[in-house]
Coordinates of C-alpha atoms and ligand atoms in Angstrom, one line a residue:
M1 CA 7.0 -13.3 -7.7
K2 CA 6.0 -11.1 -4.8
P3 CA 5.6 -12.6 -1.3
L4 CA 2.0 -13.7 -0.4
T5 CA 1.6 -11.2 2.4
T6 CA 2.7 -7.7 1.6
I7 CA 0.8 -5.8 4.3
P8 CA 2.9 -5.2 7.4
K9 CA 1.5 -7.0 10.5
H10 CA 3.2 -4.6 12.9
L11 CA 3.8 -1.0 11.9
A12 CA 6.0 1.3 14.1
V13 CA 5.9 5.1 13.6
V14 CA 8.0 8.0 14.7
M15 CA 5.7 11.0 14.4
D16 CA 8.3 13.8 13.7
G17 CA 7.7 17.3 12.4
N18 CA 4.9 18.7 14.6
G19 CA 7.0 21.7 15.8
R20 CA 8.0 22.6 12.2
W21 CA 4.5 22.2 10.9
A22 CA 3.3 24.8 13.5
Q23 CA 6.3 27.1 13.0
K24 CA 5.6 27.2 9.2
R25 CA 2.2 28.6 10.1
F26 CA 3.5 31.0 12.7
L27 CA 1.8 29.0 15.4
P28 CA 3.2 27.8 18.8
R29 CA 5.0 24.4 18.5
V30 CA 2.2 22.8 20.7
A31 CA -0.4 23.6 18.0
G32 CA 1.6 21.0 15.9
H33 CA 1.2 18.4 18.6
K34 CA -2.5 19.0 18.8
Q35 CA -2.8 18.6 15.0
G36 CA -0.6 15.5 15.3
V37 CA -3.3 13.8 17.4
E38 CA -5.7 14.1 14.4
A39 CA -3.1 12.4 12.2
V40 CA -2.8 9.5 14.8
R41 CA -6.5 9.1 14.9
N42 CA -6.6 8.9 11.1
L43 CA -3.7 6.4 11.0
I44 CA -5.4 4.1 13.5
R45 CA -8.4 3.9 11.2
V46 CA -6.6 3.5 7.9
A47 CA -4.0 1.0 9.3
G48 CA -6.8 -1.1 10.8
E49 CA -8.7 -1.0 7.5
S50 CA -5.6 -2.1 5.6
G51 CA -5.0 -5.2 7.6
V52 CA -2.3 -4.0 10.0
T53 CA -2.8 -5.8 13.3
C54 CA -0.4 -4.0 15.5
L55 CA 0.5 -0.3 15.5
T56 CA 3.1 1.3 17.7
V57 CA 3.4 5.1 17.9
F58 CA 6.2 7.0 19.7
A59 CA 4.3 9.7 21.7
F60 CA 7.0 10.7 24.2
S61 CA 10.6 9.5 24.5
S62 CA 12.7 9.0 27.6
E63 CA 14.7 12.0 26.3
N64 CA 11.7 14.3 25.6
W65 CA 11.8 15.5 29.3
K66 CA 14.7 17.7 28.2
R67 CA 12.2 19.9 26.2
P68 CA 10.9 23.2 27.6
E69 CA 8.7 22.6 30.6
E70 CA 5.6 24.1 29.0
E71 CA 6.0 21.7 26.1
V72 CA 6.4 18.7 28.3
T73 CA 3.3 19.6 30.3
F74 CA 1.3 20.2 27.2
L75 CA 2.4 16.8 25.7
M76 CA 1.4 15.0 28.9
E77 CA -2.0 16.7 29.1
L78 CA -2.6 16.1 25.4
F79 CA -1.9 12.4 25.9
F80 CA -4.2 12.3 28.9
K81 CA -7.1 14.1 27.1
A82 CA -6.7 12.2 23.9
L83 CA -6.8 8.9 25.8
R84 CA -9.8 10.0 27.9
E85 CA -11.7 11.1 24.8
E86 CA -10.8 8.2 22.5
V87 CA -10.9 5.1 24.8
E88 CA -14.6 4.3 24.2
K89 CA -14.3 4.6 20.5
L90 CA -11.1 2.5 20.5
H91 CA -13.0 -0.2 22.4
T92 CA -16.1 -0.1 20.1
N93 CA -13.7 -0.6 17.2
G94 CA -12.1 -3.6 18.7
V95 CA -8.7 -1.9 19.4
R96 CA -6.6 -3.2 22.3
F97 CA -4.8 -0.3 23.9
R98 CA -1.4 -0.6 25.5
A99 CA 0.9 2.0 27.0
V100 CA 4.6 1.0 26.7
G101 CA 7.4 2.7 28.6
D102 CA 8.2 3.7 32.2
T103 CA 4.7 4.9 33.1
T104 CA 5.6 5.2 36.8
A105 CA 6.9 8.7 36.0
L106 CA 3.5 9.9 34.7
S107 CA 0.9 11.5 36.9
S108 CA -1.2 9.2 39.1
E109 CA -4.4 10.3 37.1
T110 CA -2.7 9.3 33.8
Q111 CA -1.5 6.0 35.3
S112 CA -5.1 5.2 36.4
L113 CA -6.5 6.1 33.0
I114 CA -3.9 3.9 31.3
N115 CA -4.8 1.0 33.7
E116 CA -8.5 1.4 33.0
A117 CA -8.1 1.7 29.2
Q118 CA -5.9 -1.4 29.2
A119 CA -8.3 -3.4 31.4
L120 CA -11.3 -2.3 29.2
T121 CA -9.7 -3.2 25.9
R122 CA -7.6 -6.2 26.8
G123 CA -9.9 -8.7 25.1
N124 CA -10.0 -6.8 21.7
S125 CA -8.3 -8.3 18.7
N126 CA -8.8 -6.1 15.6
L127 CA -5.8 -4.0 16.2
T128 CA -3.3 -3.6 19.1
L129 CA -2.4 0.0 19.6
N130 CA 0.9 0.5 21.5
V131 CA 1.5 4.1 22.6
A132 CA 5.1 4.5 23.6
V133 CA 5.2 7.0 26.4
N134 CA 8.3 7.7 28.5
Y135 CA 9.8 5.0 26.4
G136 CA 13.3 4.5 25.1
G137 CA 14.9 1.4 23.4
R138 CA 17.8 1.6 25.8
W139 CA 15.4 1.9 28.8
D140 CA 13.6 -1.3 27.6
I141 CA 16.8 -3.3 27.3
E142 CA 18.0 -2.1 30.7
Q143 CA 14.7 -3.0 32.4
A144 CA 14.7 -6.4 30.6
V145 CA 18.3 -7.1 31.9
A146 CA 17.2 -6.3 35.4
K147 CA 14.1 -8.5 35.2
A148 CA 16.1 -11.3 33.6
A149 CA 18.7 -11.1 36.4
A150 CA 16.1 -11.1 39.1
A151 CA 14.4 -14.1 37.5
G152 CA 17.6 -16.0 37.1
R153 CA 17.1 -15.7 33.4
S154 CA 14.6 -18.5 33.3
A155 CA 13.3 -17.5 29.8
A156 CA 14.7 -16.2 26.5
F157 CA 16.0 -12.7 26.9
A158 CA 13.4 -11.2 24.5
E159 CA 10.6 -12.4 26.9
Y160 CA 11.6 -9.7 29.4
L161 CA 11.3 -6.8 26.8
S162 CA 8.2 -4.7 26.7
F163 CA 7.0 -6.2 23.4
A164 CA 7.5 -9.8 24.4
D165 CA 4.1 -11.0 23.3
Q166 CA 4.0 -9.1 20.0
P167 CA 5.7 -9.7 16.6
D168 CA 8.7 -7.5 15.7
P169 CA 7.7 -4.5 13.5
D170 CA 7.7 -5.3 9.7
L171 CA 7.6 -1.6 8.7
F172 CA 9.0 1.5 10.5
I173 CA 7.9 4.9 9.3
R174 CA 9.5 8.2 10.3
T175 CA 8.1 11.4 9.1
G176 CA 9.7 14.9 9.1
G177 CA 12.8 14.1 7.0
E178 CA 15.3 12.9 9.6
R179 CA 16.8 9.5 9.0
R180 CA 17.4 8.1 12.4
I181 CA 15.9 5.7 14.9
S182 CA 16.1 8.1 17.9
N183 CA 16.2 5.4 20.6
F184 CA 12.9 3.8 19.4
L185 CA 12.6 0.0 19.3
L186 CA 16.3 -0.8 19.3
W187 CA 16.0 -4.6 19.8
Q188 CA 12.8 -5.1 17.8
L189 CA 13.9 -3.2 14.6
A190 CA 16.7 -5.6 13.8
Y191 CA 15.0 -6.8 10.5
T192 CA 12.4 -4.1 10.0
E193 CA 12.1 -2.2 6.7
L194 CA 12.8 1.5 7.4
Y195 CA 10.8 4.1 5.5
F196 CA 11.5 7.8 5.7
T197 CA 9.4 10.6 4.3
E198 CA 9.8 14.4 4.3
T199 CA 6.1 14.8 5.1
L200 CA 5.6 16.5 8.5
W201 CA 3.6 14.3 10.9
P202 CA 0.4 16.5 11.0
D203 CA 0.2 16.3 7.2
F204 CA 0.7 12.5 7.1
G205 CA -2.6 11.2 5.7
E206 CA -4.0 8.2 3.8
P207 CA -2.1 8.9 0.5
D208 CA 1.2 9.0 2.5
F209 CA 0.3 5.8 4.3
K210 CA -0.6 4.1 1.0
A211 CA 2.7 5.2 -0.5
A212 CA 4.6 3.7 2.4
L213 CA 2.6 0.4 2.0
A214 CA 3.4 0.3 -1.7
W215 CA 7.1 0.8 -1.0
F216 CA 7.0 -2.0 1.6
A217 CA 5.3 -4.3 -0.8
E218 CA 8.3 -4.0 -3.1
R219 CA 10.9 -5.0 -0.5
E220 CA 12.4 -8.5 -0.5
R221 CA 12.8 -9.5 3.2
R222 CA 15.7 -11.9 3.6
F223 CA 16.2 -12.2 7.4
G224 CA 19.9 -13.1 6.8
K225 CA 19.2 -15.5 3.9
T226 CA 20.2 -15.0 0.3
G227 CA 17.7 -13.7 -2.3
D228 CA 17.7 -17.1 -4.1
Q229 CA 16.8 -18.9 -0.9
V230 CA 13.9 -16.5 -0.1
R231 CA 12.5 -16.7 -3.7
E232 CA 12.7 -20.5 -3.6
T233 CA 10.7 -20.7 -0.4
T234 CA 8.1 -18.2 -1.7
Q235 CA 7.6 -20.2 -4.9
K236 CA 7.2 -23.4 -2.9
V237 CA 4.6 -21.8 -0.6
S238 CA 2.6 -20.3 -3.5
A239 CA 2.8 -23.4 -5.7
Ligands
FPP301 C1 8.0 15.0 17.3 O1 7.8 16.3 16.7 C2 6.7 14.7 18.1 C3 6.6 14.5 19.4 C4 7.8 14.6 20.3 C5 5.4 14.2 20.1 C6 4.4 13.3 19.3 C7 3.1 13.4 19.9 C8 1.9 13.5 19.3 C9 1.7 13.4 17.8 C10 0.6 13.7 20.0 C11 0.3 12.8 21.1 C12 0.1 11.4 20.7 C13 -0.9 10.5 21.1 C14 -0.8 9.1 20.7 C15 -2.0 11.0 21.9 P1 8.8 17.5 17.0 O2 8.1 18.3 18.1 O3 10.1 16.9 17.4 O4 8.8 18.3 15.7 P2 10.0 19.1 15.1 O5 11.1 18.1 14.7 O6 9.4 19.7 13.9 O7 10.4 20.1 16.1

């Protein structure tokens, strides 16, 4: 028998393939990032409608600074513009916005916008949208170690990580054909189901999302237990 809840509560996404999407069309790489924002907008809607309560997208990694300067500048401006244009709509739809990462490296305008968006949407509860920006899983562990040391480790280690108040991701999706984590949520992905698709991020639409959900629904999540133990508990719960 299938588990009772087959929709992931927390979905984490690596949106890969923007550059290739553009290059296939003889467009500059940044055109792929622009189209990628449309795919994020669409995912926020369909994920919310499907019952996902927490969505984390990787917009800019600690390592993305190594890209050509024009691309870095474009990505930063794209994030700023998208947030400025979308924040009201996110708020109307009951979305709580969070930026996760070392935001101190972003422009002061972007930091102010982030603070305003977080303050405006903090009471919303339909969907939590975490945008990882200047984020890296190793950065998160390092900053948590520093905080824990400064606090004399007065709480469980995970309490010092960026996602302390959120459940670990149930499903991870990476588009663009590569099968790696790329320094995303290193601590939090310990028991996450990992889904990889060849689809390039700007092409990732509702049918692709539904395919990932269908795949997830077939997984048996054991969290270190045996399959028999898991099935026994599921049968008891549903009896
Ligand atoms: C990876 O594709 C994608 C990124 C590094 C940036 C992702 C950003 C967006 C989708 C837009 C901004 C997001 C928000 C939330 C406003 P790639 O460039 O590595 O593609 P490639 O592997 O084909 O080169």
